[in-house]
Short mmCIF file of C-alpha atoms and ligand atoms in Angstrom, two decimals:
data_model
loop_
_atom_site.label_atom_id
_atom_site.label_comp_id
_atom_site.label_asym_id
_atom_site.label_seq_id
_atom_site.Cartn_x
_atom_site.Cartn_y
_atom_site.Cartn_z
CA UNK A 1 88.69 129.50 92.12
CA UNK A 2 87.60 126.02 93.15
CA UNK A 3 86.65 123.85 90.20
CA UNK A 4 82.89 123.15 90.05
CA UNK A 5 79.89 123.33 87.65
CA UNK A 6 79.16 126.81 89.03
CA UNK A 7 82.66 128.16 88.43
CA UNK A 8 83.19 126.64 84.96
CA UNK A 9 82.20 129.87 83.20
CA UNK A 10 84.46 131.89 85.45
CA UNK A 11 87.65 130.03 84.57
CA UNK A 12 90.37 132.00 82.76
CA UNK A 13 89.84 132.20 79.00
CA UNK A 14 92.88 130.04 78.20
CA UNK A 15 91.46 127.04 80.06
CA UNK A 16 89.35 124.86 77.72
CA UNK A 17 86.20 123.42 79.26
CA UNK A 18 83.40 121.01 78.28
CA UNK A 19 81.57 122.32 75.21
CA UNK A 20 78.52 120.19 76.05
CA UNK A 21 75.79 120.37 78.66
CA UNK A 22 76.94 118.07 81.44
CA UNK A 23 73.42 117.66 82.73
CA UNK A 24 72.68 115.82 79.45
CA UNK A 25 75.14 113.03 80.27
CA UNK A 26 74.21 109.62 81.59
CA UNK A 27 76.62 106.94 82.77
CA UNK A 28 77.48 104.01 80.48
CA UNK A 29 80.89 103.08 81.93
CA UNK A 30 82.09 102.25 85.43
CA UNK A 31 85.82 102.85 85.67
CA UNK A 32 87.78 101.16 88.48
CA UNK A 33 91.03 102.95 89.44
CA UNK A 34 90.69 106.67 88.69
CA UNK A 35 94.37 107.51 88.98
CA UNK A 36 96.24 109.99 86.83
CA UNK A 37 96.50 107.87 83.72
CA UNK A 38 92.79 107.20 83.41
CA UNK A 39 92.01 110.90 83.72
CA UNK A 40 94.67 111.85 81.15
CA UNK A 41 93.65 109.14 78.66
CA UNK A 42 90.22 107.48 78.58
CA UNK A 43 88.46 110.46 80.20
CA UNK A 44 90.09 112.82 77.70
CA UNK A 45 89.00 110.72 74.71
CA UNK A 46 85.42 110.65 76.07
CA UNK A 47 85.48 114.39 76.67
CA UNK A 48 86.58 114.83 73.07
CA UNK A 49 83.70 112.65 71.91
CA UNK A 50 81.12 114.49 74.01
CA UNK A 51 82.48 117.76 72.61
CA UNK A 52 81.47 116.42 69.17
CA UNK A 53 77.92 116.23 70.49
CA UNK A 54 77.78 112.43 70.46
CA UNK A 55 77.84 109.50 72.86
CA UNK A 56 76.36 111.38 75.82
CA UNK A 57 75.05 108.13 77.25
CA UNK A 58 78.67 106.92 77.76
CA UNK A 59 79.66 109.11 80.70
CA UNK A 60 81.91 107.72 83.39
CA UNK A 61 81.11 106.64 86.91
CA UNK A 62 84.41 106.62 88.85
CA UNK A 63 85.11 103.75 91.22
CA UNK A 64 87.83 101.97 93.10
CA UNK A 65 88.42 99.27 95.68
CA UNK A 66 91.16 100.85 97.77
CA UNK A 67 91.26 103.45 100.51
CA UNK A 68 93.12 105.84 98.19
CA UNK A 69 90.21 105.58 95.76
CA UNK A 70 87.77 106.79 98.42
CA UNK A 71 89.92 109.89 98.88
CA UNK A 72 90.09 110.43 95.16
CA UNK A 73 86.33 110.03 94.84
CA UNK A 74 85.74 112.64 97.57
CA UNK A 75 88.17 115.05 95.93
CA UNK A 76 86.62 114.61 92.51
CA UNK A 77 82.99 114.82 93.66
CA UNK A 78 83.79 118.01 95.60
CA UNK A 79 84.47 119.43 92.13
CA UNK A 80 81.44 117.78 90.45
CA UNK A 81 83.53 114.94 89.02
CA UNK A 82 85.73 117.19 86.93
CA UNK A 83 89.50 117.04 86.51
CA UNK A 84 91.91 119.49 85.00
CA UNK A 85 94.43 118.09 82.57
CA UNK A 86 97.51 120.04 81.57
CA UNK A 87 99.25 119.04 78.36
CA UNK A 88 102.99 119.55 78.60
CA UNK A 89 103.83 120.70 75.11
CA UNK A 90 107.27 122.34 75.48
CA UNK A 91 106.32 125.13 73.08
CA UNK A 92 102.88 125.86 74.56
CA UNK A 93 101.45 124.22 77.67
CA UNK A 94 97.68 124.08 77.67
CA UNK A 95 95.00 123.33 80.25
CA UNK A 96 91.53 121.87 79.89
CA UNK A 97 88.81 120.76 82.23
CA UNK A 98 87.44 117.28 81.56
CA UNK A 99 83.74 116.79 82.25
CA UNK A 100 83.24 113.13 81.27
CA UNK A 101 82.75 111.82 84.82
CA UNK A 102 79.33 112.33 86.35
CA UNK A 103 79.61 110.44 89.60
CA UNK A 104 81.80 108.32 91.87
CA UNK A 105 80.68 105.05 93.43
CA UNK A 106 81.18 105.02 97.24
CA UNK A 107 84.17 102.85 98.18
CA UNK A 108 83.07 100.35 100.84
CA UNK A 109 84.34 97.12 102.35
CA UNK A 110 82.54 94.23 100.60
CA UNK A 111 81.91 96.54 97.62
CA UNK A 112 78.12 96.48 97.71
CA UNK A 113 77.81 99.97 96.08
CA UNK A 114 80.24 98.98 93.30
CA UNK A 115 78.40 95.70 92.65
CA UNK A 116 75.09 97.59 92.50
CA UNK A 117 76.50 100.19 90.10
CA UNK A 118 77.89 97.49 87.76
CA UNK A 119 74.57 95.62 87.87
CA UNK A 120 72.73 98.63 86.46
CA UNK A 121 71.59 97.84 82.87
CA UNK A 122 72.69 101.31 81.76
CA UNK A 123 76.31 100.34 82.43
CA UNK A 124 77.59 98.53 79.35
CA UNK A 125 81.33 98.75 79.92
CA UNK A 126 83.44 98.26 83.07
CA UNK A 127 86.93 99.59 82.45
CA UNK A 128 89.95 99.46 84.71
CA UNK A 129 93.42 100.83 85.41
CA UNK A 130 94.58 99.08 88.56
CA UNK A 131 98.34 99.03 87.68
CA UNK A 132 100.43 96.22 86.20
CA UNK A 133 100.68 94.66 89.66
CA UNK A 134 96.88 94.48 90.12
CA UNK A 135 96.23 91.27 88.14
CA UNK A 136 97.45 88.60 90.59
CA UNK A 137 100.00 87.20 88.19
CA UNK A 138 102.40 84.63 89.65
CA UNK A 139 105.91 85.87 88.69
CA UNK A 140 107.18 82.29 88.37
CA UNK A 141 104.51 81.09 85.95
CA UNK A 142 103.38 84.39 84.39
CA UNK A 143 99.76 83.27 84.85
CA UNK A 144 96.91 84.06 87.26
CA UNK A 145 97.66 83.02 90.82
CA UNK A 146 94.60 81.35 92.46
CA UNK A 147 96.49 81.04 95.74
CA UNK A 148 97.09 84.74 96.34
CA UNK A 149 95.59 85.57 99.77
CA UNK A 150 93.29 88.30 98.35
CA UNK A 151 91.97 85.86 95.78
CA UNK A 152 91.51 83.08 98.29
CA UNK A 153 89.58 85.55 100.55
CA UNK A 154 87.24 86.55 97.72
CA UNK A 155 86.75 82.90 96.67
CA UNK A 156 85.64 82.14 100.25
CA UNK A 157 83.35 85.17 100.38
CA UNK A 158 82.06 85.88 96.86
CA UNK A 159 79.10 88.01 98.01
CA UNK A 160 81.30 90.57 99.76
CA UNK A 161 84.46 90.66 97.65
CA UNK A 162 87.36 93.04 98.21
CA UNK A 163 89.06 92.79 94.80
CA UNK A 164 87.86 94.47 91.61
CA UNK A 165 87.56 91.05 89.99
CA UNK A 166 85.42 89.65 92.80
CA UNK A 167 83.11 92.68 92.50
CA UNK A 168 82.81 92.18 88.73
CA UNK A 169 81.89 88.53 89.20
CA UNK A 170 79.19 89.40 91.74
CA UNK A 171 77.77 92.03 89.35
CA UNK A 172 77.85 89.69 86.36
CA UNK A 173 76.03 87.06 88.43
CA UNK A 174 73.37 89.65 89.40
CA UNK A 175 72.96 90.73 85.74
CA UNK A 176 72.58 87.12 84.61
CA UNK A 177 69.94 86.49 87.31
CA UNK A 178 68.03 89.62 86.18
CA UNK A 179 68.37 88.66 82.51
CA UNK A 180 70.49 91.75 81.76
CA UNK A 181 73.22 91.32 79.15
CA UNK A 182 76.75 91.36 80.59
CA UNK A 183 78.97 94.43 80.34
CA UNK A 184 82.21 94.38 78.40
CA UNK A 185 85.37 94.45 80.51
CA UNK A 186 87.83 96.96 79.04
CA UNK A 187 91.28 96.78 80.64
CA UNK A 188 93.39 99.90 80.08
CA UNK A 189 96.48 98.83 81.98
CA UNK A 190 99.88 98.61 80.47
CA UNK A 191 99.96 94.81 80.49
CA UNK A 192 100.70 92.69 77.41
CA UNK A 193 97.50 90.94 76.19
CA UNK A 194 95.66 92.93 78.86
CA UNK A 195 92.18 91.63 77.86
CA UNK A 196 93.32 88.01 78.17
CA UNK A 197 95.05 88.70 81.47
CA UNK A 198 91.87 90.35 82.84
CA UNK A 199 89.72 87.48 81.59
CA UNK A 200 92.05 84.98 83.29
CA UNK A 201 91.72 86.90 86.60
CA UNK A 202 87.91 87.13 86.43
CA UNK A 203 87.28 83.60 85.18
CA UNK A 204 90.06 82.20 87.38
CA UNK A 205 88.55 83.69 90.51
CA UNK A 206 84.98 82.71 89.57
CA UNK A 207 86.19 79.14 89.02
CA UNK A 208 87.15 78.88 92.67
CA UNK A 209 83.66 79.55 94.03
CA UNK A 210 81.25 78.92 91.16
CA UNK A 211 82.66 76.93 88.19
CA UNK A 212 79.33 77.09 86.36
CA UNK A 213 79.31 80.91 86.53
CA UNK A 214 82.98 80.89 85.47
CA UNK A 215 82.04 78.94 82.34
CA UNK A 216 79.20 81.36 81.59
CA UNK A 217 81.52 84.38 81.97
CA UNK A 218 84.08 82.75 79.70
CA UNK A 219 81.47 82.22 76.98
CA UNK A 220 79.47 85.44 77.34
CA UNK A 221 81.71 88.30 78.51
CA UNK A 222 84.02 90.17 76.11
CA UNK A 223 87.49 91.29 77.25
CA UNK A 224 88.97 93.26 74.34
CA UNK A 225 92.77 93.63 74.30
CA UNK A 226 94.12 97.16 74.05
CA UNK A 227 97.35 99.14 73.84
CA UNK A 228 97.35 102.45 75.70
CA UNK A 229 99.97 105.15 75.64
CA UNK A 230 100.48 108.58 77.19
CA UNK A 231 103.27 109.50 79.61
CA UNK A 232 101.47 110.80 82.72
CA UNK A 233 103.60 111.73 85.71
CA UNK A 234 102.42 111.43 89.29
CA UNK A 235 101.09 114.66 90.76
CA UNK A 236 103.45 116.47 93.16
CA UNK A 237 104.18 120.07 94.08
CA UNK A 238 105.47 120.88 90.59
CA UNK A 239 102.22 119.71 88.98
CA UNK A 240 100.05 121.51 91.53
CA UNK A 241 101.97 124.74 90.97
CA UNK A 242 101.42 124.36 87.23
CA UNK A 243 97.64 123.97 87.73
CA UNK A 244 97.64 127.07 89.92
CA UNK A 245 99.55 129.00 87.27
CA UNK A 246 96.50 128.40 85.02
CA UNK A 247 94.20 129.76 87.71
CA UNK A 248 92.87 126.30 88.51
CA UNK A 249 92.04 125.25 92.07
CA UNK A 250 91.94 121.49 91.59
CA UNK A 251 92.46 118.98 94.38
CA UNK A 252 93.83 116.40 91.96
CA UNK A 253 95.22 117.95 88.75
CA UNK A 254 96.83 115.79 86.10
CA UNK A 255 99.71 116.63 83.77
CA UNK A 256 100.69 114.61 80.73
CA UNK A 257 102.66 114.75 77.50
CA UNK A 258 100.75 115.92 74.37
CA UNK A 259 101.05 112.55 72.64
CA UNK A 260 98.40 109.88 73.20
CA UNK A 261 97.50 106.63 71.55
CA UNK A 262 94.80 103.99 72.12
CA UNK A 263 94.48 100.86 70.02
CA UNK A 264 91.75 98.34 70.78
CA UNK A 265 90.04 95.21 69.57
CA UNK A 266 86.48 95.91 68.53
CA UNK A 267 84.76 93.33 70.75
CA UNK A 268 81.93 95.15 72.51
CA UNK A 269 78.75 93.03 72.34
CA UNK A 270 76.90 95.50 74.60
CA UNK A 271 77.91 98.46 72.40
CA UNK A 272 80.61 101.08 72.79
CA UNK A 273 81.17 104.81 72.34
CA UNK A 274 82.22 105.84 68.83
CA UNK A 275 85.79 106.37 69.91
CA UNK A 276 87.08 105.96 66.37
CA UNK A 277 85.76 109.51 65.81
CA UNK A 278 88.30 110.87 68.28
CA UNK A 279 91.43 109.02 67.21
CA UNK A 280 91.11 105.54 68.77
CA UNK A 281 92.27 102.79 66.40
CA UNK A 282 90.10 99.66 66.31
CA UNK A 283 91.98 96.70 64.90
CA UNK A 284 92.48 92.97 65.30
CA UNK A 285 96.28 93.61 65.23
CA UNK A 286 96.57 95.02 68.76
CA UNK A 287 99.41 92.62 69.48
CA UNK A 288 101.49 94.24 66.72
CA UNK A 289 101.05 97.72 68.24
CA UNK A 290 101.75 96.29 71.67
CA UNK A 291 105.01 94.67 70.59
CA UNK A 292 106.09 97.92 68.96
CA UNK A 293 105.31 99.96 72.05
CA UNK A 294 106.74 97.57 74.60
CA UNK A 295 109.99 96.99 72.73
CA UNK A 296 110.59 100.53 71.45
CA UNK A 297 109.07 102.76 74.13
CA UNK A 298 109.26 100.72 77.30
CA UNK A 299 112.49 99.06 76.09
CA UNK A 300 113.84 102.53 75.33
CA UNK A 301 113.02 103.73 78.84
CA UNK A 302 114.88 100.71 80.27
CA UNK A 303 117.89 101.55 78.06
CA UNK A 304 118.29 105.14 79.19
CA UNK A 305 117.25 104.43 82.79
CA UNK A 306 120.29 102.59 84.06
CA UNK A 307 122.83 104.47 81.91
CA UNK A 308 121.38 107.67 83.44
CA UNK A 309 120.97 106.26 86.96
CA UNK A 310 124.61 105.17 87.16
CA UNK A 311 125.61 108.76 86.35
CA UNK A 312 123.31 110.27 89.00
CA UNK A 313 121.07 111.89 86.34
CA UNK A 314 117.70 112.87 87.78
CA UNK A 315 115.33 113.25 84.82
CA UNK A 316 114.71 111.39 81.57
CA UNK A 317 115.06 114.55 79.50
CA UNK A 318 118.46 115.20 81.10
CA UNK A 319 119.61 111.74 80.10
CA UNK A 320 118.36 112.44 76.55
CA UNK A 321 120.31 115.74 76.52
CA UNK A 322 123.52 113.74 77.06
CA UNK A 323 124.73 113.12 73.49
CA UNK A 324 126.25 109.76 74.42
CA UNK A 325 123.10 108.35 76.11
CA UNK A 326 120.95 109.61 73.25
CA UNK A 327 123.23 108.02 70.65
CA UNK A 328 123.36 104.77 72.66
CA UNK A 329 119.55 104.61 72.76
CA UNK A 330 119.24 105.49 69.05
CA UNK A 331 121.80 102.86 67.99
CA UNK A 332 120.21 100.03 69.98
CA UNK A 333 116.74 100.95 68.77
CA UNK A 334 117.79 101.29 65.15
CA UNK A 335 120.18 98.41 64.76
CA UNK A 336 118.88 95.83 67.24
CA UNK A 337 115.22 96.46 68.09
CA UNK A 338 113.53 97.88 64.95
CA UNK A 339 114.74 95.04 62.66
CA UNK A 340 112.93 92.40 64.76
CA UNK A 341 109.59 94.20 65.18
CA UNK A 342 106.87 92.69 62.99
CA UNK A 343 105.22 95.24 60.62
CA UNK A 344 102.53 97.37 62.28
CA UNK A 345 99.50 98.52 60.24
CA UNK A 346 99.82 102.08 58.89
CA UNK A 347 102.93 102.69 60.99
CA UNK A 348 106.47 103.68 59.95
CA UNK A 349 108.65 102.14 62.68
CA UNK A 350 111.53 104.57 62.09
CA UNK A 351 109.22 107.53 62.47
CA UNK A 352 107.75 105.93 65.59
CA UNK A 353 111.25 105.53 67.05
CA UNK A 354 112.09 109.15 66.22
CA UNK A 355 108.93 110.28 67.97
CA UNK A 356 109.94 108.25 71.05
CA UNK A 357 113.31 110.09 71.13
CA UNK A 358 111.45 113.39 71.03
CA UNK A 359 108.90 112.33 73.68
CA UNK A 360 111.65 111.22 76.06
CA UNK A 361 113.39 114.59 75.54
CA UNK A 362 110.41 116.71 76.58
CA UNK A 363 111.71 118.71 79.57
CA UNK A 364 108.22 119.62 80.75
CA UNK A 365 107.21 116.03 81.51
CA UNK A 366 110.05 115.71 84.08
CA UNK A 367 109.80 111.95 84.24
CA UNK A 368 112.34 110.71 86.78
CA UNK A 369 115.17 108.28 85.99
CA UNK A 370 114.42 106.64 89.33
CA UNK A 371 110.83 105.87 88.23
CA UNK A 372 112.20 104.39 84.98
CA UNK A 373 114.71 102.29 86.89
CA UNK A 374 112.00 100.90 89.20
CA UNK A 375 110.99 97.21 89.06
CA UNK A 376 113.50 95.93 86.51
CA UNK A 377 112.72 92.51 87.94
CA UNK A 378 109.31 92.57 86.26
CA UNK A 379 110.11 94.97 83.44
CA UNK A 380 113.35 93.64 81.97
CA UNK A 381 111.87 90.30 80.90
CA UNK A 382 109.10 92.08 78.96
CA UNK A 383 111.00 95.10 77.68
CA UNK A 384 114.60 93.97 76.96
CA UNK A 385 115.07 90.22 77.32
CA UNK A 386 112.39 89.34 74.79
CA UNK A 387 114.35 91.28 72.22
CA UNK A 388 117.61 89.55 73.24
CA UNK A 389 115.91 86.19 72.92
CA UNK A 390 114.43 87.00 69.49
CA UNK A 391 117.80 88.13 68.17
CA UNK A 392 119.63 85.07 69.48
CA UNK A 393 116.98 82.79 67.94
CA UNK A 394 117.63 84.40 64.59
CA UNK A 395 121.40 84.14 65.00
CA UNK A 396 121.75 87.94 65.28
CA UNK A 397 124.10 89.85 67.56
CA UNK A 398 122.77 91.88 70.48
CA UNK A 399 125.77 93.76 71.95
CA UNK A 400 123.73 96.87 72.80
CA UNK A 401 120.87 94.99 74.48
CA UNK A 402 123.34 92.90 76.46
CA UNK A 403 125.06 96.11 77.53
CA UNK A 404 121.67 97.50 78.66
CA UNK A 405 121.13 94.36 80.71
CA UNK A 406 124.65 94.60 82.18
CA UNK A 407 124.02 98.24 83.20
CA UNK A 408 120.84 97.10 85.01
CA UNK A 409 122.94 94.48 86.83
CA UNK A 410 125.54 97.13 87.72
CA UNK A 411 122.77 99.47 89.00
CA UNK A 412 121.41 96.72 91.24
CA UNK A 413 124.75 96.64 93.03
CA UNK A 414 123.20 99.54 94.92
CA UNK A 415 125.67 102.33 94.18
CA UNK A 416 126.07 104.73 91.30
CA UNK A 417 129.43 105.26 89.54
CA UNK A 418 130.17 108.22 91.85
CA UNK A 419 129.71 105.90 94.82
CA UNK A 420 126.32 107.34 95.84
CA UNK A 421 124.00 104.80 97.41
CA UNK A 422 120.89 103.83 95.48
CA UNK A 423 117.87 103.49 97.76
CA UNK A 424 115.93 100.27 97.25
CA UNK A 425 114.18 100.59 93.89
CA UNK A 426 112.53 97.27 93.16
CA UNK A 427 110.02 95.04 94.99
CA UNK A 428 112.79 92.40 94.75
CA UNK A 429 115.63 94.76 95.57
CA UNK A 430 117.46 92.65 98.21
CA UNK A 431 117.53 89.66 95.94
CA UNK A 432 118.82 91.72 93.00
CA UNK A 433 121.54 93.35 95.12
CA UNK A 434 122.75 89.95 96.35
CA UNK A 435 122.79 88.57 92.80
CA UNK A 436 124.59 91.65 91.48
CA UNK A 437 127.27 91.29 94.19
CA UNK A 438 127.78 87.67 93.15
CA UNK A 439 127.90 88.71 89.50
CA UNK A 440 130.72 91.20 90.11
CA UNK A 441 133.14 88.28 90.37
CA UNK A 442 131.11 85.75 88.34
CA UNK A 443 128.87 87.60 85.84
CA UNK A 444 127.05 84.41 84.76
CA UNK A 445 125.39 84.44 88.22
CA UNK A 446 123.20 87.29 87.01
CA UNK A 447 121.81 85.30 84.09
CA UNK A 448 120.99 82.41 86.43
CA UNK A 449 117.89 84.23 87.72
CA UNK A 450 115.66 81.94 85.71
CA UNK A 451 112.40 83.89 86.41
CA UNK A 452 114.03 86.72 84.46
CA UNK A 453 116.34 85.10 81.92
CA UNK A 454 114.63 81.72 81.53
CA UNK A 455 117.09 79.26 80.00
CA UNK A 456 119.32 81.95 78.51
CA UNK A 457 122.01 81.14 81.12
CA UNK A 458 122.63 78.01 79.06
CA UNK A 459 123.40 80.01 75.92
CA UNK A 460 127.24 80.02 75.87
CA UNK A 461 127.53 82.91 73.41
CA UNK A 462 125.28 85.10 75.52
CA UNK A 463 127.06 84.17 78.76
CA UNK A 464 130.43 85.05 77.17
CA UNK A 465 129.11 88.38 75.83
CA UNK A 466 127.48 89.34 79.13
CA UNK A 467 130.59 88.31 81.12
CA UNK A 468 132.90 90.41 78.95
CA UNK A 469 130.52 93.41 79.06
CA UNK A 470 129.87 93.41 82.80
CA UNK A 471 133.58 93.00 83.59
CA UNK A 472 134.34 95.86 81.26
CA UNK A 473 131.69 98.06 82.93
CA UNK A 474 133.27 97.37 86.33
CA UNK A 475 136.81 97.91 85.04
CA UNK A 476 136.36 101.01 82.90
CA UNK A 477 132.93 102.49 83.77
CA UNK A 478 129.76 102.64 81.75
CA UNK A 479 130.72 105.69 79.69
CA UNK A 480 133.87 104.05 78.29
CA UNK A 481 131.94 100.87 77.40
CA UNK A 482 129.17 102.85 75.75
CA UNK A 483 131.78 104.82 73.79
CA UNK A 484 133.20 101.55 72.44
CA UNK A 485 129.73 100.34 71.56
CA UNK A 486 129.07 103.51 69.56
CA UNK A 487 132.27 103.12 67.49
P1 NAD B 1 98.04 106.06 89.88
O1 NAD B 1 98.91 105.66 90.99
O2 NAD B 1 97.70 107.49 89.67
O3 NAD B 1 96.65 105.23 89.96
C1 NAD B 1 96.62 103.87 90.17
C2 NAD B 1 95.20 103.43 90.47
O4 NAD B 1 95.17 102.00 90.55
C3 NAD B 1 94.61 103.95 91.77
O5 NAD B 1 93.24 104.24 91.56
C4 NAD B 1 94.82 102.78 92.73
O6 NAD B 1 93.92 102.79 93.81
C5 NAD B 1 94.58 101.61 91.82
N1 NAD B 1 95.20 100.38 92.25
C6 NAD B 1 96.54 100.19 92.48
N2 NAD B 1 96.74 98.90 92.81
C7 NAD B 1 95.54 98.28 92.80
C8 NAD B 1 95.08 96.95 93.05
N3 NAD B 1 95.95 96.00 93.39
N4 NAD B 1 93.75 96.69 92.93
C9 NAD B 1 92.89 97.67 92.58
N5 NAD B 1 93.24 98.93 92.36
C10 NAD B 1 94.55 99.24 92.45
O7 NAD B 1 98.76 105.47 88.57
P2 NAD B 1 98.50 105.84 87.05
O8 NAD B 1 99.55 106.80 86.59
O9 NAD B 1 97.09 106.20 86.89
O10 NAD B 1 98.83 104.48 86.33
C11 NAD B 1 97.94 103.38 86.47
C12 NAD B 1 98.22 102.40 85.35
O11 NAD B 1 97.92 103.01 84.11
C13 NAD B 1 99.66 101.99 85.22
O12 NAD B 1 100.05 101.02 86.13
C14 NAD B 1 99.69 101.49 83.79
O13 NAD B 1 99.21 100.16 83.72
C15 NAD B 1 98.69 102.41 83.10
N6 NAD B 1 99.45 103.42 82.34
C16 NAD B 1 100.03 104.47 82.97
C17 NAD B 1 100.81 105.36 82.23
C18 NAD B 1 101.51 106.51 82.93
O14 NAD B 1 102.37 107.14 82.26
N7 NAD B 1 101.18 106.84 84.13
C19 NAD B 1 100.96 105.18 80.85
C20 NAD B 1 100.34 104.09 80.24
C21 NAD B 1 99.60 103.21 80.98
#
């Protein structure tokens, strides 16, 4: 039965549904980028809050700035804004219908409807998940790029912007003119210091067309940093079949692991929903949680990815079922990563690491190794090389992390260890393949990619270790080298 307000009561008994009257809700948040993660994370927390009978003036208005968002909006509004979310607990999968979204802003060139929606005084938060690549960060400098063509276009045409940031600036300008307090911008993307990065994009773009407005935004708009976590696969035939098995006819179902975490700074001058009542942590120590997550979880994914990819393993849980890969991950995490993570409030790092091993092993999530191998160019510097750098600075060894980096290099050669070809799997794939080919005879060439390794190619000890490791991987294969590491 097609999901809608009318059919909610007719859903099978084992599907949980909103326990509140949806007609009571009013919008307080515009969310830009209603992909899978948003609907498995922020929308679920809000649904939990509404189920407690509170915060009903914080419902979501979905929005987006891309053609795909228009399609998503149509699909969601055809089912009255609702989404089904299936939690992939290996012992008992469960389904629920999330009712936190009450409308979807029409997606239009020039974004007039989005600007109007964000100018409404009832909207007090604009949140966004527009992917890590959506922030116009120059890979060379790691900072906002004012010369990106999309940014230059919005700077030249600030009243009809095409980017999310241009639309926010236009709405903030309209609010200021109408004497309406600004909304808080709540970034929920997996980007280190995501609030600062979003502020740099908004203020940086405003600076190009209206420096005075840029200064006002900088002084008056809050951009809290946050750490978000929940493994949420893309929706394909497997996920659709799962939704159907629950008797759900949903055009855009979402599946996700049972675990979720959300840690945020409490900077919301225009108010916020009482998310602390449904498990969100508000703290000034977001950077601590972020470091823990990026080094242990994302770093962990990068460790199993290339070891698994070189052996033609398809899924993360299959890599985790290989005793050698599991032990390799555990040893690097325990002996090289955990010791350099600063303490995190109310968190036992060993228990966190153990939980990560279990989360990666969940066969229901079916996260692909190929997805985890994607975009090492951008991911390795954040997830692995920062840990290498920290250990070297402290005079500590990092054999396992260097091995992880060498396996990435070997993967970028473009073939697995059985000789199978690896299809391009990085926005910078051709460059990485060329560098990997050069590194086969002269491993130091790999470390000379300064956007990735910075000045580490000048560290003689690291160059020697990497050279020995990569040569060994080529000579004896990754499994033999990992076996030696585990001794
Ligand atoms: P998705 O592909 O389902 O949705 C991505 C959304 O971002 C879409 O609405 C798309 O239109 C929009 N988008 C993409 N590029 C954009 C751009 N340049 N400008 C504006 N909008 C843009 O992906 P998802 O699974 O929802 O993940 C989105 C983000 O959520 C991730 O990139 C990450 O930062 C964060 N996240 C995801 C997970 C996960 O497991 N999926 C976990 C933690 C955090």
